[in-house]
Tab-separated table of C-alpha atoms and ligand atoms in Angstrom:
chain	number	residue	atom	x	y	z
A	97	MET	CA	8.906	-9.636	16.606
A	98	ILE	CA	8.951	-7.416	13.538
A	99	LEU	CA	8.619	-3.671	13.275
A	100	VAL	CA	6.388	-2.248	10.491
A	101	THR	CA	5.803	1.324	9.438
A	102	GLY	CA	2.647	2.921	7.940
A	103	CYS	CA	0.410	0.014	8.938
A	104	ALA	CA	-2.690	2.034	9.763
A	105	GLY	CA	-2.973	2.705	5.991
A	106	PHE	CA	-4.475	0.522	3.375
A	107	ILE	CA	-1.837	-2.080	2.457
A	108	GLY	CA	-0.119	-2.052	5.883
A	109	SER	CA	-3.326	-2.709	7.825
A	110	ASN	CA	-4.105	-5.590	5.403
A	111	PHE	CA	-0.597	-6.826	6.054
A	112	ILE	CA	-1.235	-6.946	9.818
A	113	HIS	CA	-4.492	-8.866	9.232
A	114	THR	CA	-2.622	-11.421	6.987
A	115	TRP	CA	0.246	-11.677	9.431
A	116	LEU	CA	-1.638	-12.084	12.694
A	117	GLU	CA	-4.214	-14.437	11.175
A	118	GLY	CA	-1.384	-16.775	10.189
A	119	GLN	CA	0.911	-16.688	13.218
A	120	ASP	CA	1.603	-15.250	16.666
A	121	GLU	CA	4.810	-13.341	16.089
A	122	GLY	CA	4.191	-9.852	17.359
A	123	ILE	CA	4.222	-6.578	15.475
A	124	ILE	CA	5.239	-3.034	16.397
A	125	ASN	CA	3.359	-0.660	14.133
A	126	VAL	CA	4.745	2.825	13.848
A	127	ASP	CA	2.466	5.165	11.948
A	128	LYS	CA	2.206	8.908	11.885
A	129	LEU	CA	-1.572	8.819	11.387
A	130	THR	CA	-1.710	11.245	8.507
A	131	TYR	CA	-5.121	11.639	6.816
A	132	ALA	CA	-4.467	8.186	5.286
A	133	GLY	CA	-3.860	6.446	8.625
A	134	ASN	CA	-6.996	4.914	10.123
A	135	LEU	CA	-6.786	2.754	13.243
A	136	GLU	CA	-10.273	1.534	12.592
A	137	ASN	CA	-8.642	-0.674	9.973
A	138	LEU	CA	-7.024	-2.484	12.903
A	139	ALA	CA	-10.035	-2.537	15.266
A	140	ALA	CA	-9.860	-6.348	15.259
A	141	PHE	CA	-6.550	-6.109	17.131
A	142	THR	CA	-7.377	-3.409	19.712
A	143	ASN	CA	-7.050	-5.784	22.613
A	144	ASP	CA	-4.568	-8.074	21.005
A	145	SER	CA	-1.198	-8.094	22.697
A	146	ARG	CA	0.501	-9.220	19.516
A	147	HIS	CA	-0.122	-5.735	17.980
A	148	HIS	CA	1.661	-2.843	19.535
A	149	PHE	CA	0.740	0.492	18.065
A	150	VAL	CA	2.991	3.623	18.279
A	151	GLN	CA	2.086	6.943	16.829
A	152	GLY	CA	5.183	8.396	15.243
A	153	ASP	CA	7.153	9.488	12.199
A	154	ILE	CA	9.647	7.259	10.318
A	155	GLY	CA	11.886	10.322	10.239
A	156	ASP	CA	12.013	10.555	14.041
A	157	ARG	CA	15.381	8.893	14.743
A	158	GLY	CA	15.114	9.134	18.541
A	159	LEU	CA	11.743	7.336	18.510
A	160	ILE	CA	12.741	4.717	15.922
A	161	GLU	CA	16.099	3.953	17.476
A	162	GLY	CA	14.500	3.656	20.933
A	163	LEU	CA	11.879	1.218	19.647
A	164	LEU	CA	14.499	-0.878	17.850
A	165	LYS	CA	16.651	-1.033	20.950
A	166	THR	CA	13.811	-1.898	23.271
A	167	HIS	CA	12.035	-4.497	21.097
A	168	GLN	CA	14.941	-5.950	19.098
A	169	PRO	CA	12.939	-6.868	15.995
A	170	ARG	CA	14.294	-9.387	13.597
A	171	ALA	CA	13.028	-7.320	10.612
A	172	VAL	CA	11.677	-3.943	9.646
A	173	ILE	CA	9.086	-3.600	6.830
A	174	ASN	CA	8.598	-0.039	5.533
A	175	PHE	CA	5.098	0.642	4.192
A	176	ALA	CA	4.959	4.264	5.366
A	177	ALA	CA	4.642	6.780	2.568
A	178	GLU	CA	2.574	9.491	1.008
A	179	SER	CA	0.904	7.438	-1.681
A	180	HIS	CA	-1.520	9.418	-3.772
A	181	VAL	CA	-0.447	10.685	-7.140
A	182	ASP	CA	-3.093	13.460	-7.342
A	183	ARG	CA	-2.056	14.844	-3.962
A	184	SER	CA	1.629	14.730	-5.035
A	185	ILE	CA	0.712	16.988	-8.044
A	186	HIS	CA	-1.099	19.454	-5.863
A	187	GLY	CA	1.537	19.464	-3.131
A	188	PRO	CA	4.768	17.460	-3.474
A	189	GLN	CA	6.461	18.636	-0.294
A	190	ASP	CA	5.069	15.881	2.047
A	191	PHE	CA	6.190	13.317	-0.564
A	192	ILE	CA	9.742	14.554	-0.470
A	193	GLU	CA	9.737	14.715	3.318
A	194	THR	CA	8.277	11.287	4.077
A	195	ASN	CA	9.181	9.214	1.046
A	196	ILE	CA	12.763	10.513	0.625
A	197	VAL	CA	13.929	12.197	3.860
A	198	GLY	CA	11.850	9.939	5.998
A	199	THR	CA	13.186	6.782	4.323
A	200	PHE	CA	16.743	8.121	4.668
A	201	ASN	CA	16.263	8.679	8.419
A	202	LEU	CA	14.622	5.298	8.803
A	203	LEU	CA	17.584	3.654	7.004
A	204	GLU	CA	20.034	5.420	9.313
A	205	SER	CA	18.133	4.328	12.428
A	206	VAL	CA	17.982	0.828	11.206
A	207	ARG	CA	21.661	0.849	10.290
A	208	THR	CA	22.637	2.000	13.771
A	209	TYR	CA	20.576	-0.786	15.298
A	210	TRP	CA	21.687	-3.473	12.857
A	211	SER	CA	25.363	-2.566	13.267
A	212	GLY	CA	25.186	-3.234	16.960
A	213	LEU	CA	23.556	-6.642	16.649
A	214	ALA	CA	25.437	-9.886	17.463
A	215	THR	CA	26.537	-11.712	14.312
A	216	GLU	CA	23.747	-14.297	14.433
A	217	HIS	CA	21.019	-11.632	14.669
A	218	LYS	CA	22.812	-9.408	12.189
A	219	THR	CA	22.869	-12.174	9.562
A	220	ALA	CA	19.204	-12.929	10.123
A	221	PHE	CA	18.000	-9.327	9.990
A	222	ARG	CA	16.005	-7.967	7.006
A	223	PHE	CA	14.827	-4.543	5.911
A	224	VAL	CA	11.996	-4.883	3.357
A	225	HIS	CA	11.009	-1.701	1.488
A	226	VAL	CA	7.553	-1.688	-0.068
A	227	SER	CA	7.521	0.221	-3.341
A	228	THR	CA	5.539	0.665	-6.475
A	229	ASP	CA	5.648	-0.087	-10.245
A	230	GLU	CA	5.231	3.599	-10.908
A	231	VAL	CA	8.982	4.045	-10.558
A	232	TYR	CA	9.286	2.476	-13.980
A	233	GLY	CA	7.215	5.221	-15.755
A	234	THR	CA	4.699	4.397	-18.452
A	235	LEU	CA	4.331	1.686	-21.167
A	236	SER	CA	2.971	1.873	-24.673
A	237	PRO	CA	0.166	-0.615	-25.465
A	238	THR	CA	2.596	-3.126	-26.998
A	239	GLU	CA	5.603	-2.851	-24.732
A	240	ALA	CA	6.582	-5.793	-22.466
A	241	ALA	CA	5.518	-5.575	-18.813
A	242	PHE	CA	8.000	-4.034	-16.257
A	243	SER	CA	10.657	-6.442	-15.126
A	244	GLU	CA	13.122	-5.822	-12.328
A	245	THR	CA	15.728	-4.739	-14.830
A	246	ASN	CA	13.680	-1.885	-16.367
A	247	ALA	CA	15.200	1.551	-16.098
A	248	TYR	CA	13.650	3.881	-13.512
A	249	LEU	CA	11.665	6.544	-15.383
A	250	PRO	CA	9.290	8.089	-12.833
A	251	ASN	CA	6.844	10.701	-14.113
A	252	SER	CA	4.881	12.005	-11.155
A	253	PRO	CA	6.169	13.634	-7.973
A	254	TYR	CA	4.877	10.557	-6.125
A	255	ALA	CA	6.729	8.144	-8.477
A	256	ALA	CA	9.941	10.254	-8.346
A	257	SER	CA	9.842	10.285	-4.548
A	258	LYS	CA	9.364	6.520	-4.404
A	259	ALA	CA	12.111	6.002	-6.948
A	260	ALA	CA	14.473	8.128	-4.852
A	261	SER	CA	13.614	6.055	-1.759
A	262	ASP	CA	14.299	2.820	-3.668
A	263	HIS	CA	17.739	4.211	-4.674
A	264	LEU	CA	18.546	5.046	-1.073
A	265	VAL	CA	17.580	1.558	0.063
A	266	ARG	CA	19.775	0.027	-2.676
A	267	ALA	CA	22.722	2.236	-1.746
A	268	TRP	CA	22.445	1.376	1.972
A	269	HIS	CA	22.872	-2.255	1.015
A	270	HIS	CA	25.778	-1.700	-1.435
A	271	THR	CA	27.608	0.772	0.752
A	272	TYR	CA	26.891	-0.411	4.289
A	273	GLY	CA	25.832	-4.003	3.754
A	274	LEU	CA	22.346	-3.448	5.243
A	275	PRO	CA	20.327	-6.557	4.303
A	276	VAL	CA	17.565	-5.001	2.287
A	277	ILE	CA	14.963	-6.250	-0.131
A	278	THR	CA	12.673	-4.048	-2.225
A	279	THR	CA	9.279	-4.926	-3.640
A	280	ASN	CA	7.682	-3.038	-6.569
A	281	CYS	CA	3.971	-3.787	-6.781
A	282	SER	CA	1.201	-2.826	-9.151
A	283	ASN	CA	-2.116	-1.100	-8.139
A	284	ASN	CA	-3.752	-2.720	-5.162
A	285	TYR	CA	-7.484	-2.883	-4.270
A	286	GLY	CA	-9.496	-4.431	-1.436
A	287	PRO	CA	-10.793	-3.817	2.070
A	288	PHE	CA	-9.764	-0.632	3.992
A	289	HIS	CA	-8.826	1.281	0.863
A	290	PHE	CA	-9.073	5.080	1.344
A	291	PRO	CA	-11.628	6.522	-1.057
A	292	GLU	CA	-9.320	8.943	-2.783
A	293	LYS	CA	-8.116	6.079	-5.052
A	294	LEU	CA	-10.075	4.883	-8.096
A	295	ILE	CA	-11.801	1.698	-6.877
A	296	PRO	CA	-13.112	2.707	-3.430
A	297	LEU	CA	-13.948	6.130	-4.757
A	298	ILE	CA	-16.098	4.648	-7.477
A	299	ILE	CA	-17.874	2.275	-5.095
A	300	MET	CA	-18.591	4.910	-2.533
A	301	ASN	CA	-19.563	7.599	-5.027
A	302	ALA	CA	-21.923	5.175	-6.709
A	303	LEU	CA	-23.610	4.331	-3.452
A	304	TYR	CA	-23.852	7.955	-2.421
A	305	GLY	CA	-25.445	8.937	-5.853
A	306	LYS	CA	-22.394	11.075	-6.825
A	307	PRO	CA	-20.664	11.400	-10.246
A	308	LEU	CA	-18.134	8.632	-11.097
A	309	PRO	CA	-15.117	10.678	-12.404
A	310	ILE	CA	-13.142	9.285	-15.293
A	311	TYR	CA	-9.905	11.131	-16.074
A	312	GLY	CA	-9.394	11.866	-19.796
A	313	ASP	CA	-10.556	9.064	-22.123
A	314	GLY	CA	-10.572	6.317	-19.384
A	315	GLN	CA	-8.335	4.123	-21.531
A	316	GLN	CA	-5.380	4.297	-19.071
A	317	VAL	CA	-4.401	0.757	-18.065
A	318	ARG	CA	-3.537	-0.384	-14.521
A	319	ASP	CA	-2.519	-3.971	-13.459
A	320	TRP	CA	-4.730	-4.654	-10.461
A	321	LEU	CA	-3.748	-6.933	-7.561
A	322	TYR	CA	-6.006	-7.920	-4.656
A	323	VAL	CA	-4.323	-6.412	-1.523
A	324	GLN	CA	-4.106	-9.610	0.382
A	325	ASP	CA	-2.226	-11.257	-2.476
A	326	HIS	CA	0.235	-8.349	-2.100
A	327	THR	CA	0.574	-8.770	1.663
A	328	ARG	CA	1.165	-12.510	1.236
A	329	ALA	CA	3.882	-11.759	-1.273
A	330	ILE	CA	5.622	-9.370	1.162
A	331	ALA	CA	5.534	-12.119	3.802
A	332	CYS	CA	7.147	-14.514	1.267
A	333	VAL	CA	9.826	-11.937	0.376
A	334	LEU	CA	10.611	-11.429	4.070
A	335	GLN	CA	10.900	-15.158	4.602
A	336	ALA	CA	12.849	-16.242	1.540
A	337	GLY	CA	13.721	-13.197	-0.661
A	338	ARG	CA	17.421	-12.733	-1.601
A	339	ILE	CA	19.239	-9.919	0.087
A	340	GLY	CA	19.878	-6.881	-2.160
A	341	GLU	CA	17.303	-8.054	-4.750
A	342	THR	CA	14.084	-6.397	-5.948
A	343	TYR	CA	10.864	-8.301	-6.663
A	344	ASN	CA	8.119	-7.114	-8.957
A	345	ILE	CA	4.691	-8.125	-7.659
A	346	GLY	CA	1.545	-8.106	-9.807
A	347	GLY	CA	-1.588	-10.033	-10.704
A	348	TRP	CA	-1.478	-10.225	-14.527
A	349	ASN	CA	-4.669	-8.296	-14.467
A	350	GLU	CA	-4.380	-5.385	-16.919
A	351	LYS	CA	-7.612	-3.406	-17.231
A	352	ALA	CA	-8.564	-0.018	-18.697
A	353	ASN	CA	-9.993	2.385	-16.104
A	354	ILE	CA	-13.351	2.690	-17.874
A	355	ASP	CA	-13.737	-1.116	-17.976
A	356	VAL	CA	-13.001	-1.251	-14.146
A	357	VAL	CA	-15.626	1.352	-13.542
A	358	LYS	CA	-18.240	-0.291	-15.725
A	359	LEU	CA	-17.557	-3.653	-14.007
A	360	ILE	CA	-18.072	-2.148	-10.554
A	361	CYS	CA	-21.321	-0.507	-11.766
A	362	SER	CA	-22.667	-3.766	-13.167
A	363	HIS	CA	-21.898	-5.612	-9.905
A	364	LEU	CA	-23.638	-2.860	-7.869
A	365	ASP	CA	-26.618	-3.042	-10.194
A	366	LEU	CA	-27.098	-6.659	-8.990
A	367	LEU	CA	-26.017	-6.335	-5.371
A	368	LYS	CA	-27.607	-3.050	-4.482
A	369	PRO	CA	-29.828	-1.737	-7.292
A	370	ARG	CA	-30.462	2.054	-7.419
A	371	ALA	CA	-33.732	3.184	-5.906
A	372	ASP	CA	-34.798	4.553	-9.298
A	373	GLY	CA	-33.943	1.268	-11.087
A	374	LYS	CA	-31.448	2.999	-13.443
A	375	PRO	CA	-27.911	1.612	-13.956
A	376	TYR	CA	-25.070	3.076	-11.873
A	377	ALA	CA	-23.219	3.573	-15.108
A	378	ASP	CA	-25.422	6.595	-15.708
A	379	GLN	CA	-23.303	8.310	-12.996
A	380	ILE	CA	-20.095	8.018	-15.088
A	381	THR	CA	-18.684	11.494	-15.843
A	382	TYR	CA	-15.639	12.285	-17.916
A	383	VAL	CA	-13.463	14.925	-16.337
A	384	THR	CA	-10.248	16.721	-17.225
A	385	ASP	CA	-7.250	14.350	-17.303
A	386	ARG	CA	-4.527	14.229	-14.633
A	387	PRO	CA	-1.408	16.176	-15.731
A	388	GLY	CA	1.344	13.845	-16.931
A	389	HIS	CA	-1.008	10.860	-16.524
A	390	ASP	CA	0.820	7.583	-17.103
A	391	ARG	CA	-0.944	5.631	-19.865
A	392	ARG	CA	-0.157	1.932	-18.915
A	393	TYR	CA	1.388	-0.013	-16.087
A	394	ALA	CA	2.001	-3.775	-16.235
A	395	ILE	CA	4.056	-6.028	-14.022
A	396	ASP	CA	6.076	-9.026	-15.054
A	397	ALA	CA	5.822	-11.060	-11.844
A	398	ARG	CA	7.824	-14.128	-13.047
A	399	LYS	CA	10.742	-13.600	-10.615
A	400	VAL	CA	8.717	-13.696	-7.457
A	401	GLU	CA	6.708	-16.666	-8.868
A	402	ARG	CA	9.820	-18.579	-9.842
A	403	GLU	CA	12.046	-17.860	-6.798
A	404	LEU	CA	9.484	-17.683	-3.991
A	405	GLY	CA	6.622	-19.849	-5.338
A	406	TRP	CA	4.183	-16.899	-4.835
A	407	LYS	CA	1.056	-16.603	-7.002
A	408	PRO	CA	-1.998	-14.506	-6.629
A	409	ASN	CA	-5.027	-16.332	-5.177
A	410	GLU	CA	-7.567	-13.876	-6.640
A	411	THR	CA	-8.418	-13.012	-10.231
A	412	PHE	CA	-9.744	-9.513	-10.831
A	413	GLU	CA	-13.235	-10.885	-11.066
A	414	THR	CA	-13.128	-12.620	-7.720
A	415	GLY	CA	-11.201	-9.863	-6.007
A	416	ILE	CA	-13.504	-7.078	-7.126
A	417	GLN	CA	-16.570	-8.992	-6.017
A	418	LYS	CA	-15.022	-9.509	-2.520
A	419	THR	CA	-14.094	-5.863	-2.473
A	420	ILE	CA	-17.518	-4.503	-3.359
A	421	GLN	CA	-19.175	-6.881	-0.852
A	422	TRP	CA	-16.747	-5.704	1.854
A	423	TYR	CA	-17.815	-2.040	1.290
A	424	LEU	CA	-21.501	-3.050	1.395
A	425	ASP	CA	-20.917	-4.995	4.614
A	426	HIS	CA	-19.017	-2.132	6.367
A	427	PRO	CA	-21.290	0.887	6.194
A	428	GLU	CA	-19.897	2.167	9.516
A	429	TRP	CA	-16.344	2.180	8.283
A	430	VAL	CA	-17.486	3.939	5.117
A	431	ALA	CA	-19.523	6.535	7.039
A	432	HIS	CA	-16.606	7.291	9.382
A	433	VAL	CA	-14.173	7.705	6.503
A	434	THR	CA	-16.576	9.895	4.596
A	435	SER	CA	-17.339	12.103	7.607
A	436	GLY	CA	-13.757	12.250	8.918
A	437	GLU	CA	-14.958	10.587	12.115
A	438	TYR	CA	-12.196	7.995	11.704
A	439	ARG	CA	-9.681	10.631	12.803
A	440	HIS	CA	-11.115	10.540	16.348
A	441	TRP	CA	-10.933	6.760	16.459
A	442	VAL	CA	-7.501	6.792	18.235
A	443	ASP	CA	-8.749	8.946	21.149
A	444	LYS	CA	-12.061	7.036	21.466
A	445	GLN	CA	-10.699	3.586	21.102
A	446	TYR	CA	-7.174	3.759	22.418
A	447	GLY	CA	-7.061	6.774	24.664
A	448	GLU	CA	-3.884	6.713	26.691
A	449	LYS	CA	-2.876	3.454	24.993
A	450	ALA	CA	-2.229	5.235	21.687
A	451	ASN	CA	1.360	6.044	22.606
A	452	LEU	CA	3.026	2.924	23.938
A	453	ALA	CA	6.566	3.829	23.108
B	681	LIG	P1	-1.707	4.695	2.425
B	681	LIG	O1	-1.572	6.148	1.984
B	681	LIG	O2	-3.066	4.040	2.534
B	681	LIG	O3	-1.012	4.523	3.824
B	681	LIG	C1	0.151	5.139	4.215
B	681	LIG	C2	0.341	5.088	5.739
B	681	LIG	O4	1.578	5.633	6.000
B	681	LIG	C3	-0.696	5.834	6.513
B	681	LIG	O5	-1.145	5.049	7.545
B	681	LIG	C4	0.045	7.034	7.037
B	681	LIG	O6	-0.424	7.502	8.231
B	681	LIG	C5	1.465	6.505	7.120
B	681	LIG	N1	2.485	7.536	7.012
B	681	LIG	C6	2.614	8.546	6.121
B	681	LIG	N2	3.697	9.212	6.431
B	681	LIG	C7	4.304	8.706	7.503
B	681	LIG	C8	5.465	9.006	8.225
B	681	LIG	N3	6.269	10.023	7.917
B	681	LIG	N4	5.770	8.227	9.226
B	681	LIG	C9	5.046	7.173	9.599
B	681	LIG	N5	3.909	6.868	9.046
B	681	LIG	C10	3.519	7.616	7.915
B	681	LIG	O7	-0.709	3.905	1.443
B	681	LIG	P2	-0.853	2.440	0.943
B	681	LIG	O8	-1.670	2.396	-0.258
B	681	LIG	O9	-1.183	1.485	2.045
B	681	LIG	O10	0.675	2.127	0.491
B	681	LIG	C11	1.566	1.554	1.382
B	681	LIG	C12	2.939	1.486	0.702
B	681	LIG	O11	2.803	0.636	-0.489
B	681	LIG	C13	3.428	2.793	0.121
B	681	LIG	O12	4.847	2.820	0.364
B	681	LIG	C14	3.089	2.843	-1.313
B	681	LIG	O13	3.996	3.564	-2.014
B	681	LIG	C15	3.215	1.324	-1.656
B	681	LIG	N6	2.396	0.882	-2.758
B	681	LIG	C16	0.979	1.154	-2.807
B	681	LIG	C17	0.265	0.595	-3.865
B	681	LIG	C18	-1.246	0.908	-3.947
B	681	LIG	O14	-1.896	0.476	-4.918
B	681	LIG	N7	-1.867	1.512	-2.944
B	681	LIG	C19	0.823	-0.156	-4.779
B	681	LIG	C20	2.215	-0.425	-4.753
B	681	LIG	C21	2.953	0.041	-3.690
B	682	LIG	P1	-5.340	5.788	-8.535
B	682	LIG	O1	-6.194	4.921	-7.781
B	682	LIG	O2	-5.203	7.206	-8.070
B	682	LIG	O3	-3.925	5.117	-8.636
B	682	LIG	P2	-2.586	5.434	-9.513
B	682	LIG	O4	-2.707	6.831	-9.998
B	682	LIG	O5	-1.514	5.314	-8.472
B	682	LIG	O6	-2.453	4.442	-10.570
B	682	LIG	O7	-5.807	5.821	-10.060
B	682	LIG	C1	-5.977	4.649	-10.821
B	682	LIG	C2	-6.282	5.092	-12.218
B	682	LIG	O8	-7.576	5.691	-12.208
B	682	LIG	C3	-5.356	6.169	-12.760
B	682	LIG	O9	-5.162	5.884	-14.117
B	682	LIG	C4	-6.127	7.443	-12.571
B	682	LIG	C5	-7.547	7.038	-12.696
B	682	LIG	N1	-8.527	7.795	-11.910
B	682	LIG	C6	-9.740	8.278	-12.509
B	682	LIG	O10	-9.906	8.089	-13.791
B	682	LIG	N2	-10.616	8.882	-11.786
B	682	LIG	C7	-10.468	9.137	-10.425
B	682	LIG	O11	-11.282	9.798	-9.784
B	682	LIG	C8	-9.253	8.581	-9.815
B	682	LIG	C9	-9.003	8.871	-8.312
B	682	LIG	C10	-8.347	7.914	-10.604
């Protein structure tokens, strides 16, 4: 089996869906269940013995070392992080604690476990660290997309904390020989996305008749990747990625924020017209820009394509349609997330089973 962290969140829960839909190898999922952790994302696996959920912190060495010792996973994939740039601006402390100190403690727990493995298992073991393109900083409109050799120039507290974690992971390989691989991916979108991030926020605010906030002039560019393309890439990296390497993952889908928002509005106009017949774009509202807002991100994904044969299945147009339809088809999930009801899901759905450590 494999041990994953932070898989009650957006990308991690999609990873579990991708993984368990394709095979039977079991997963131990350690997640602290911060505001971003939502076990409703994994409701499909509530009674599935292949998914073993443990509520806990990646920084809790006693817990992690115990789990590693008991379950003897062949790999660890670290998704757990504080992930929202705006929150990191308002309060960076949690980002330092989880993304930097937490990753350090996780690396130490994994190193202890890995050091004690028999040679055959030691050689086969992998630690995959899931990171972001934001570590590379910002691009001008004409600069080449980020490749794996770009300098790290993080600009937000979030990006700086992820950059620090990437450096730790790299150092644990070079110094201790831990078999690590790091992935740096562009902005994801898709099912189970918490509505603090642009795309789900716009879909949900539109449907609830609220303003659609555009920071600054709305001309900031992000390189969007459908989340299940990302989770497939992580599975490819685990299977065939080269130890000590980093892989940039992206969908060659650069879009200005305002164009993303207008596209969502025009899809919603067709799929769920407003009661008053007016376009959803009327709800667009320009608001004060984010401090230090990075202007453009773009990923050069040729290495992962060339070495691992990975390519995205979705274009932005197909992915955004699937995403909007998913939100329309899951009003209960949306209502629970909006009301905070999702936070009681663990007790209601899992009860005593929530802590299986
Ligand atoms: P998310 O915020 O939706 O989920 C994070 C999960 O980690 C939550 O379930 C949370 O409960 C858990 N967590 C937080 N602190 C923890 C701790 N100390 N111990 C255990 N669990 C903890 O984030 P996401 O969007 O799913 O991102 C997952 C990973 O992918 C992050 O490392 C992020 O930096 C990276 N990433 C995200 C994007 C994106 O567009 N969302 C793009 C590239 C990379
Ligand atoms: P976000 O989803 O927070 O991801 P990130 O900051 O990690 O790229 O934001 C995506 C882009 O959308 C980013 O340029 C900020 C912008 N944005 C808005 O214009 N309005 C919003 O309400 C939010 C949440 C983001």
